[in-house]
Tab-separated table of C-alpha atoms in Angstrom:
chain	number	residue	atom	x	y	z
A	1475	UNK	CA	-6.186	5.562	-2.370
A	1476	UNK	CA	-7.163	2.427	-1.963
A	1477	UNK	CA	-6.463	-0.986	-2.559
A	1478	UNK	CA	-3.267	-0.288	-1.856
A	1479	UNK	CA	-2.475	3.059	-0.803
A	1480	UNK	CA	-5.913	2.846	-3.575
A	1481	UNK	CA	-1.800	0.883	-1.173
A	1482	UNK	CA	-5.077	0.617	-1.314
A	1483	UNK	CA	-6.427	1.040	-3.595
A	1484	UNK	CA	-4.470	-1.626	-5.364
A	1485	UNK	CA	-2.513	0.262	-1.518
A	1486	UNK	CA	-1.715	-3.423	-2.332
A	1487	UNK	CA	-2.446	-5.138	0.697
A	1488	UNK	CA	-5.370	-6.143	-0.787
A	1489	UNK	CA	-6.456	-9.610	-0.858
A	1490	UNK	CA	-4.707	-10.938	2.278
A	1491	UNK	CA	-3.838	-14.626	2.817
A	1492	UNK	CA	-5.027	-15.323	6.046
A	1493	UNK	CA	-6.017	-18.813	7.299
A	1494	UNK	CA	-10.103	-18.999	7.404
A	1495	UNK	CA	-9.827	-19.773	10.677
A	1496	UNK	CA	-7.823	-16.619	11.571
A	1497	UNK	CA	-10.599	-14.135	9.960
A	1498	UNK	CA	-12.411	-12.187	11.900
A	1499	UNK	CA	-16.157	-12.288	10.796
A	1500	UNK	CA	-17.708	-9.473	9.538
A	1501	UNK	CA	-20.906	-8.112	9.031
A	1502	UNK	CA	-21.948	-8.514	5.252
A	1503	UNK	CA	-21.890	-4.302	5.035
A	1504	UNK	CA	-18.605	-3.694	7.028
A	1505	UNK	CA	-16.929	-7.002	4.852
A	1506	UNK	CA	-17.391	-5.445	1.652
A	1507	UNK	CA	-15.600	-1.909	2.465
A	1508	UNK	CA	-12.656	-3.855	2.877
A	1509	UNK	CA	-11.407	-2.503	6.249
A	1510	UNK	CA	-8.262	-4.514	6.750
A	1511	UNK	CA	-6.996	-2.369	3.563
A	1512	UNK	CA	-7.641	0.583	5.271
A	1513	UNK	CA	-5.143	1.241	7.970
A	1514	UNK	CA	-1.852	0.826	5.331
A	1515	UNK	CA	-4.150	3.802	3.298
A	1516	UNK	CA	-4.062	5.611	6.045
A	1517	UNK	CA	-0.452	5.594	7.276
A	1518	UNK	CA	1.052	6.403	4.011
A	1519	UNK	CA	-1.601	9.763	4.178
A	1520	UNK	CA	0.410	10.251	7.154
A	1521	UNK	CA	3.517	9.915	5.845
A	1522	UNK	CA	2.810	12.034	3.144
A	1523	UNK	CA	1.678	14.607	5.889
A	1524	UNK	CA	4.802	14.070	7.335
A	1525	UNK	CA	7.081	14.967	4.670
A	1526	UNK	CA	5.725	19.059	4.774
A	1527	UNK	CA	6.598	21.716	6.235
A	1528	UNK	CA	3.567	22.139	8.071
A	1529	UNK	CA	3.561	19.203	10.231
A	1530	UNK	CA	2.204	18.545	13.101
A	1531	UNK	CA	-1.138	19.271	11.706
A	1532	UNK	CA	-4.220	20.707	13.542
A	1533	UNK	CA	-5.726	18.346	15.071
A	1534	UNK	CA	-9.719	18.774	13.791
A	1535	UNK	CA	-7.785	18.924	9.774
A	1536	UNK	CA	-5.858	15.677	10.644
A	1537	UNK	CA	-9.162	14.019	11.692
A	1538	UNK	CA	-11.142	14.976	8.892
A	1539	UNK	CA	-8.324	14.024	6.130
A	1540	UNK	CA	-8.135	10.354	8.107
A	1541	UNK	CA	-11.782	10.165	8.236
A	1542	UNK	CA	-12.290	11.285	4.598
A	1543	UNK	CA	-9.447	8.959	3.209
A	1544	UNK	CA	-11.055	5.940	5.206
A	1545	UNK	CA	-14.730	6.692	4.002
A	1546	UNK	CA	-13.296	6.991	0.694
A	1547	UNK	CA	-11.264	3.704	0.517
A	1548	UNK	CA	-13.980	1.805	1.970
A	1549	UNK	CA	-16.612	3.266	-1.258
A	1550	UNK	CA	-13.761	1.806	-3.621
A	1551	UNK	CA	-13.845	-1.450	-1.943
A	1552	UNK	CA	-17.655	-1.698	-1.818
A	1553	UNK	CA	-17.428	-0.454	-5.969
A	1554	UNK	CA	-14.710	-3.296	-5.957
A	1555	UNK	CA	-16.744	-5.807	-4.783
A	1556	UNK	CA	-20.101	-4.964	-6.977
A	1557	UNK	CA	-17.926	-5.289	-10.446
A	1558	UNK	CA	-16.498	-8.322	-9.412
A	1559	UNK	CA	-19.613	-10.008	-7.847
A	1560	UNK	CA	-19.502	-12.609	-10.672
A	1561	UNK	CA	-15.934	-13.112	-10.595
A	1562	UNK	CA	-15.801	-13.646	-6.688
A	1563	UNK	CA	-18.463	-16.335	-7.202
A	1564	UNK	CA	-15.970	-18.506	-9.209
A	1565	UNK	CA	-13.202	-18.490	-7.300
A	1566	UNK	CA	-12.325	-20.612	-4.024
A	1567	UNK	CA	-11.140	-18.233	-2.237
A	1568	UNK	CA	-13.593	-15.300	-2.914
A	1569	UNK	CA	-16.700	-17.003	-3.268
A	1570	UNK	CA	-18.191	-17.210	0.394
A	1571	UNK	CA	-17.954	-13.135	0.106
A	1572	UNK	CA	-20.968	-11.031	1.085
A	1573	UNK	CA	-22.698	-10.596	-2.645
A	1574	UNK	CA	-21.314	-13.577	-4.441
A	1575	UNK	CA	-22.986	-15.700	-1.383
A	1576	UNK	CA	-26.032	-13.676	-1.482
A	1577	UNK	CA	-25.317	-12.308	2.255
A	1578	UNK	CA	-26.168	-8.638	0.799
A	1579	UNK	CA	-27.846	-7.415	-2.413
A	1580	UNK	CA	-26.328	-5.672	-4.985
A	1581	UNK	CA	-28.251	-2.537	-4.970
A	1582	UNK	CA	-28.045	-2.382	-0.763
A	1583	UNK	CA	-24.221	-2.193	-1.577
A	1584	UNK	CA	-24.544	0.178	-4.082
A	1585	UNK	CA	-26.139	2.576	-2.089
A	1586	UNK	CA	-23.486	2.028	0.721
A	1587	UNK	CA	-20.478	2.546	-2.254
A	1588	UNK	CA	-22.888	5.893	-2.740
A	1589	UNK	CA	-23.586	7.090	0.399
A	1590	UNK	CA	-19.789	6.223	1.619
A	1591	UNK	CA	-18.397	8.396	-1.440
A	1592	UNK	CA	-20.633	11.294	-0.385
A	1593	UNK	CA	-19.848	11.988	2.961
A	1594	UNK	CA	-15.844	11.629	2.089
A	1595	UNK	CA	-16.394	14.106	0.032
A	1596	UNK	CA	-17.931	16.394	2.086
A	1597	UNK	CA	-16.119	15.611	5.204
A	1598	UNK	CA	-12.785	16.497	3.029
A	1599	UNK	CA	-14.126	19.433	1.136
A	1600	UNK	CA	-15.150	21.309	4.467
A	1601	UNK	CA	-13.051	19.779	6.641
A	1602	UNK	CA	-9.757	19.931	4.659
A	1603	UNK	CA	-9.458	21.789	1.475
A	1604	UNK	CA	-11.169	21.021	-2.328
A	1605	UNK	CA	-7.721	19.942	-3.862
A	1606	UNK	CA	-7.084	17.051	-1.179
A	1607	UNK	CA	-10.874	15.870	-1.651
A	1608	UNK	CA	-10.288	15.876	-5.920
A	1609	UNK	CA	-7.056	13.496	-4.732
A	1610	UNK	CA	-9.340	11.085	-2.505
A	1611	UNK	CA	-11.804	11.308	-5.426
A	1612	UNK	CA	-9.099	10.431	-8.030
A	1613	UNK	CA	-7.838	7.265	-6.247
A	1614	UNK	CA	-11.240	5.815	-6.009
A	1615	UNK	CA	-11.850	6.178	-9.529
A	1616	UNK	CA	-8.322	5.132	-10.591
A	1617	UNK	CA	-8.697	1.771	-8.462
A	1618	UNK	CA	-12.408	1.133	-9.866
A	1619	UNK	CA	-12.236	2.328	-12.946
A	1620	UNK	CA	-7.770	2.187	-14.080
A	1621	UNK	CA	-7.366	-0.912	-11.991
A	1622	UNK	CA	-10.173	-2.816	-11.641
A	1623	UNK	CA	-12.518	-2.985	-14.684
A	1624	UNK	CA	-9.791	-1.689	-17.127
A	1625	UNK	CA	-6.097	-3.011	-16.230
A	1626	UNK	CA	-6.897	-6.317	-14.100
A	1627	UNK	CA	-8.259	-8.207	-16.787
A	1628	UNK	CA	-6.077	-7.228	-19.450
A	1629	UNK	CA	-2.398	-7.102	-18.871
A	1630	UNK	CA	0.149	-8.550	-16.927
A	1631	UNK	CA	1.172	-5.558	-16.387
A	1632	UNK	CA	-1.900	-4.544	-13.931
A	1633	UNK	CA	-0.696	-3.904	-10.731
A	1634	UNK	CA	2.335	-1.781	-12.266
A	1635	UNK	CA	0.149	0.897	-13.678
A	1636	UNK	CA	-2.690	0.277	-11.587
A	1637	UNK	CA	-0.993	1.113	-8.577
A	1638	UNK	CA	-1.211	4.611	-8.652
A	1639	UNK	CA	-4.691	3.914	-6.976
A	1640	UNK	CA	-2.209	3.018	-3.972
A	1641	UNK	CA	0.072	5.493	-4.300
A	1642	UNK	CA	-2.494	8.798	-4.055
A	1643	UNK	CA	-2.653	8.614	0.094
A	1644	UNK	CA	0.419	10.804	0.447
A	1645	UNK	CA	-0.582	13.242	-2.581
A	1646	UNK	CA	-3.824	13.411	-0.098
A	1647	UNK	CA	-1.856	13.563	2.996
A	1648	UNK	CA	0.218	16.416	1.438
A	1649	UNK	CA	-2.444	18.449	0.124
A	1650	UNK	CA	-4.429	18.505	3.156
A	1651	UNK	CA	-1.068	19.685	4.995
A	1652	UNK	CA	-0.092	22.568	2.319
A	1653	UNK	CA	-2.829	22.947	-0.075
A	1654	UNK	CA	-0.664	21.849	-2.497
A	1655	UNK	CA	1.466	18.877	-3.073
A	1656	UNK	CA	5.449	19.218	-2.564
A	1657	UNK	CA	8.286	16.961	-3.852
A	1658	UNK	CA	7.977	15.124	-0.393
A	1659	UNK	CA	4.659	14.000	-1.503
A	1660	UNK	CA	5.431	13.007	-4.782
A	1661	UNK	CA	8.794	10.234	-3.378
A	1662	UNK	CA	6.318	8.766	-1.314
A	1663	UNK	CA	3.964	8.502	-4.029
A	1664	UNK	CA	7.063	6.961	-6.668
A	1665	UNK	CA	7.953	5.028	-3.227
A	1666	UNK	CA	4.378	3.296	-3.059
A	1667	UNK	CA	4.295	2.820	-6.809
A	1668	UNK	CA	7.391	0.594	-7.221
A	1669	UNK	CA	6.700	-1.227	-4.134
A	1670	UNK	CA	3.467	-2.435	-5.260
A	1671	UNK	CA	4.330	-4.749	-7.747
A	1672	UNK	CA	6.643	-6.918	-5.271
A	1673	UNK	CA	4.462	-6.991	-2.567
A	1674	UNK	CA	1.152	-7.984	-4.560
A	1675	UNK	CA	2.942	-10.660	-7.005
A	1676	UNK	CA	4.076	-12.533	-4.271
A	1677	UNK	CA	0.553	-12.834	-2.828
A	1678	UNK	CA	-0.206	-13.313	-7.071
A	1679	UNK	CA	2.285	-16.613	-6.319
A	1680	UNK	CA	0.696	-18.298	-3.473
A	1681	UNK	CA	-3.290	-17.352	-5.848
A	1682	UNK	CA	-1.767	-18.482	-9.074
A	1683	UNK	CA	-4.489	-21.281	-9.200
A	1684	UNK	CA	-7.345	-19.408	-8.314
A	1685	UNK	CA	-6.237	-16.683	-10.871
A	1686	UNK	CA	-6.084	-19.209	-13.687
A	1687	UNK	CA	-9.119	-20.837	-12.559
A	1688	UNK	CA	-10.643	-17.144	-14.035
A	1689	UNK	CA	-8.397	-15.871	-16.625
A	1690	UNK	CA	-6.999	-13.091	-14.891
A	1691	UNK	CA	-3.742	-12.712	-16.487
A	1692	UNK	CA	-1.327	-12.005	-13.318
A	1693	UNK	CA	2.636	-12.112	-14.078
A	1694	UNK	CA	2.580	-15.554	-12.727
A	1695	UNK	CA	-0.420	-17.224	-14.173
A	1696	UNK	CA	1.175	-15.689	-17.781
A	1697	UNK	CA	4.910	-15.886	-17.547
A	1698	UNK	CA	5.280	-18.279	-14.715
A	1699	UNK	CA	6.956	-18.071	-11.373
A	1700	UNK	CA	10.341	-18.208	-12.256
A	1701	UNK	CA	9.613	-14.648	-14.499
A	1702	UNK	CA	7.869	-13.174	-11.752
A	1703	UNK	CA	10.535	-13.769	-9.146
A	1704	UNK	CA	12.618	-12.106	-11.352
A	1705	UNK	CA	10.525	-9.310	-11.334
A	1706	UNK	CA	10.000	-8.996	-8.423
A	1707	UNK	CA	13.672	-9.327	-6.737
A	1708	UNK	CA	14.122	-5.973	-9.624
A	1709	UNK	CA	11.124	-4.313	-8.161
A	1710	UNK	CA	12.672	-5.250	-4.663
A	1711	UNK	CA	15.918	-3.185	-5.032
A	1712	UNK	CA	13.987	-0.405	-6.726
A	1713	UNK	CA	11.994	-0.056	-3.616
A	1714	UNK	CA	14.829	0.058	-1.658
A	1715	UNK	CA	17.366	2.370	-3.923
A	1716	UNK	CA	14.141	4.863	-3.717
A	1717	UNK	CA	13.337	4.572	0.247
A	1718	UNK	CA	16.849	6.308	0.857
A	1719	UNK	CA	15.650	9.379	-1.157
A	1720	UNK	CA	13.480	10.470	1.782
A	1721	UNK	CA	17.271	10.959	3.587
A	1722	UNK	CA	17.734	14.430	1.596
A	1723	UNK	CA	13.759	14.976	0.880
A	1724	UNK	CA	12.639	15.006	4.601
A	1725	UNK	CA	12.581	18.359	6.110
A	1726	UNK	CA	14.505	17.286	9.808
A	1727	UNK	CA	15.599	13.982	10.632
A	1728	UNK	CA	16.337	12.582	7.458
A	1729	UNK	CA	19.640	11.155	8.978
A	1730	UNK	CA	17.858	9.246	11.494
A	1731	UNK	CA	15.571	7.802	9.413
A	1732	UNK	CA	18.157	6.934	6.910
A	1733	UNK	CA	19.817	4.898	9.919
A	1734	UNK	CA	16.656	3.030	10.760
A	1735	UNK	CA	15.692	2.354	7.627
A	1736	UNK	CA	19.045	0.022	6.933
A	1737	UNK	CA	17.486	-2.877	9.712
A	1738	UNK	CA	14.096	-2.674	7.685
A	1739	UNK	CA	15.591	-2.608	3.568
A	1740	UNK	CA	18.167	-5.443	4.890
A	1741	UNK	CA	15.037	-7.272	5.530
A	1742	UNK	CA	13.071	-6.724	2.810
A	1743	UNK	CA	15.944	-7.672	0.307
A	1744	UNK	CA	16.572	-11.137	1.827
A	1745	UNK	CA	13.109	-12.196	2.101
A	1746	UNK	CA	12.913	-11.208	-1.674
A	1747	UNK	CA	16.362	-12.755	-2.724
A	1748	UNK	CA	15.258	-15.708	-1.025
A	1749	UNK	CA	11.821	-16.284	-3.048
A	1750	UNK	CA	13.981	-15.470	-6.565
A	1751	UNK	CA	15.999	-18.660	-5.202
A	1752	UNK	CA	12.735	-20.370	-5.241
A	1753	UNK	CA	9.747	-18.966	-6.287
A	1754	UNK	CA	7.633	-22.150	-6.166
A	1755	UNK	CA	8.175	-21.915	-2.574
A	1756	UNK	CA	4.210	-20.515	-1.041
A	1757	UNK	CA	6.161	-20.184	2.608
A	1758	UNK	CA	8.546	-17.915	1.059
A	1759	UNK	CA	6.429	-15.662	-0.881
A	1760	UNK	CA	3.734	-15.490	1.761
A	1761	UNK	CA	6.698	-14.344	4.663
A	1762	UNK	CA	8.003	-11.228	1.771
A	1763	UNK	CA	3.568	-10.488	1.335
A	1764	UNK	CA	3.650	-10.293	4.529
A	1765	UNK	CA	7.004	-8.913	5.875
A	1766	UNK	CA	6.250	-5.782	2.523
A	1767	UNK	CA	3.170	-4.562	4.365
A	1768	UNK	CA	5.117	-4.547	7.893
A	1769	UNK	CA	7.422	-2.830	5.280
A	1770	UNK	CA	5.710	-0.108	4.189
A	1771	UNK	CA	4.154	0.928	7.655
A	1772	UNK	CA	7.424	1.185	8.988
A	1773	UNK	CA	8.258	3.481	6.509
A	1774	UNK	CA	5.707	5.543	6.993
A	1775	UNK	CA	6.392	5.290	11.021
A	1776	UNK	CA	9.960	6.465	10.785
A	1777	UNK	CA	9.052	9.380	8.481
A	1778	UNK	CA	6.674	10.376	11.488
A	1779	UNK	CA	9.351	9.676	14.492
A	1780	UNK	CA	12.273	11.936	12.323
A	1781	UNK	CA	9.963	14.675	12.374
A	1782	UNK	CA	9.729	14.499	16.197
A	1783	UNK	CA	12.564	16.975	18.341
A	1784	UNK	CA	14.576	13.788	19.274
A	1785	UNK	CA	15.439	13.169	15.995
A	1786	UNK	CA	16.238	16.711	15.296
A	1787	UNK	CA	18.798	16.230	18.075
A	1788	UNK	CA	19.906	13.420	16.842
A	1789	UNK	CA	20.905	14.608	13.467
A	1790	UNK	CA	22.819	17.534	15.126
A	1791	UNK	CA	24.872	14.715	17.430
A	1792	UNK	CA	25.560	12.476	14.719
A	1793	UNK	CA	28.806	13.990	12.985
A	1794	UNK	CA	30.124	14.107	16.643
A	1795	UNK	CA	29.040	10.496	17.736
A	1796	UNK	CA	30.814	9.485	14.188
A	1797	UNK	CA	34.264	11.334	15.072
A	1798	UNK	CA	34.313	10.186	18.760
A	1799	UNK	CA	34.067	6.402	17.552
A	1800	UNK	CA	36.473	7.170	14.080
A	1801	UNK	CA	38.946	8.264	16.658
A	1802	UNK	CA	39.129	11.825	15.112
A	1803	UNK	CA	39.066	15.047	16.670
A	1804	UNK	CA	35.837	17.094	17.948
């Protein structure tokens, strides 16, 4: 779940680096749910959906698993927000937030976390199934609990393990299809897990200061950026070496979205090879931030456009579009 996808929750998109002029103000109860984290959350549940056997879904389960997953990511952010009042309140960039700035109480927030955390639960439990509510249940805890007070203030190593809060959607997404969760499900969770660490320690680049500023030991405040471009260019091609697993793991259309994936991995390695060349550079590693979350929601789109007829019909054409331009016979 959620900040990453638990993405979400550390879903990873987490902490965005948007101009303060560009925000969108919030009210002080809708700001501390986090709902800009929410829609990457949400499209890896459907990717994970995707990947079954049993998709399309019915329309009322499919509604109650996005409703439940959002309800649910938005109680982690709230629980997010509450351990890390203090925290929030020294930093630059985090301390004009809704309880550090005294815009909302602590125990009003609590009571949203509470009353948020409820009602995913019961929307998923009789709505979807028990197993796909214990999922949504899991990545809350794991970003709260595993990421959050645990992992982020200890190890460099954080957002590695702790992004298995991110990478529950599609376990969610798969159980709410099946009732149980398939090898489909579990790429897409290994697929969110090892993009994680790229996309969030180039945002950790361009927050280095404020990080230090706390002692929250992220790769580049510890090792520097040089180390952590080197990590991530290695995270980089792991993301993309695992994204063309989904060719043989996808029930139809795994051809097509092997083909569309190319324009999308092509991208994704430049932007990273060209922040290794210089990882100093904030331009550079705000454009691969950036361009990873574009990233990962076109992954999940193109797992939901192969399972559509057209792509079936595509995959049957292809070894004949491939001999008519070889020049060999039908």
């Amino acid at each position: 779940m959620a900040e990453a996808v638990a993405i979400a929750v550390p879903l990873s998109t987490r902490e965005q680096v948007v101009p303060s002029r560009a925000r969108l103000k919030l009210p002080p109860w809708l700001e501390i749910a986090k709902p800009r984290l929410i829609p990457l959350l949400l499209a890896t549940t459907l990717g994970g959906m995707a990947l079954t056997e049993s998709w399309p879904m019915p329309a009322p389960r499919l509604a109650c698993t996005l409703g439940g997953g959002a309800l649910a990511a938005a109680a982690a952010g709230v629980l997010n927000c509450l351990w890390e009042e203090q925290l929030d309140g020294r930093m630059l960039r985090t301390s004009g937030r809704a309880l550090p700035s005294g815009r909302l109480s602590a125990a009003k927030a609590f009571n949203i976390a509470v009353a948020l955390a409820c009602s995913a639960g019961l929307l998923l439990v009789m709505g979807v199934n028990c197993l796909a509510a214990s999922l949504s249940l899991l990545g809350l805890c794991s970003y709260v609990l595993l990421y959050t007070v645990v992992l982020k203030p200890r190890t460099t190593q954080n957002i590695v393990i702790g992004g298995v809060a991110g990478a529950i959607p599609p376990l969610v997404g798969a159980a709410a299809a099946t009732g149980h969760i398939g090898l489909g499900g579990w790429w897409l969770f290994g697929l969110v897990m090892v993009w994680t660490p790229a996309h969030f320690w180039a945002l950790a680049l361009l927050l280095e200061d404020d990080y230090r500023s706390v002692g929250i030991p992220m790769l580049p405040v510890v090792k520097g950026p040089f180390v952590t471009g080197n990590a991530i260019i290695r995270y980089a091609w792991a993301t993309i070496a695992a994204s063309f697993l989904g060719v043989f793991i996808l029930p139809t259309g795994g051809l097509f979205y092997g083909l569309m994936l190319l324009p999308f991995n092509g991208r994704l390695l430049q932007m990273a090879q060209q922040l290794h060349q210089d990882p100093c550079d904030r331009v550079r590693a705000k454009g691969l931030f950036r361009w990873s979350i574009l990233y990962l929601f076109g992954i999940c789109l193109l797992l939901l456009l192969a399972r559509t007829t057209a792509a079936a019909q595509f995959n049957l054409q292809l070894p004949s579009l491939f001999n008519m331009f070889s020049g060999a016979p039908f």
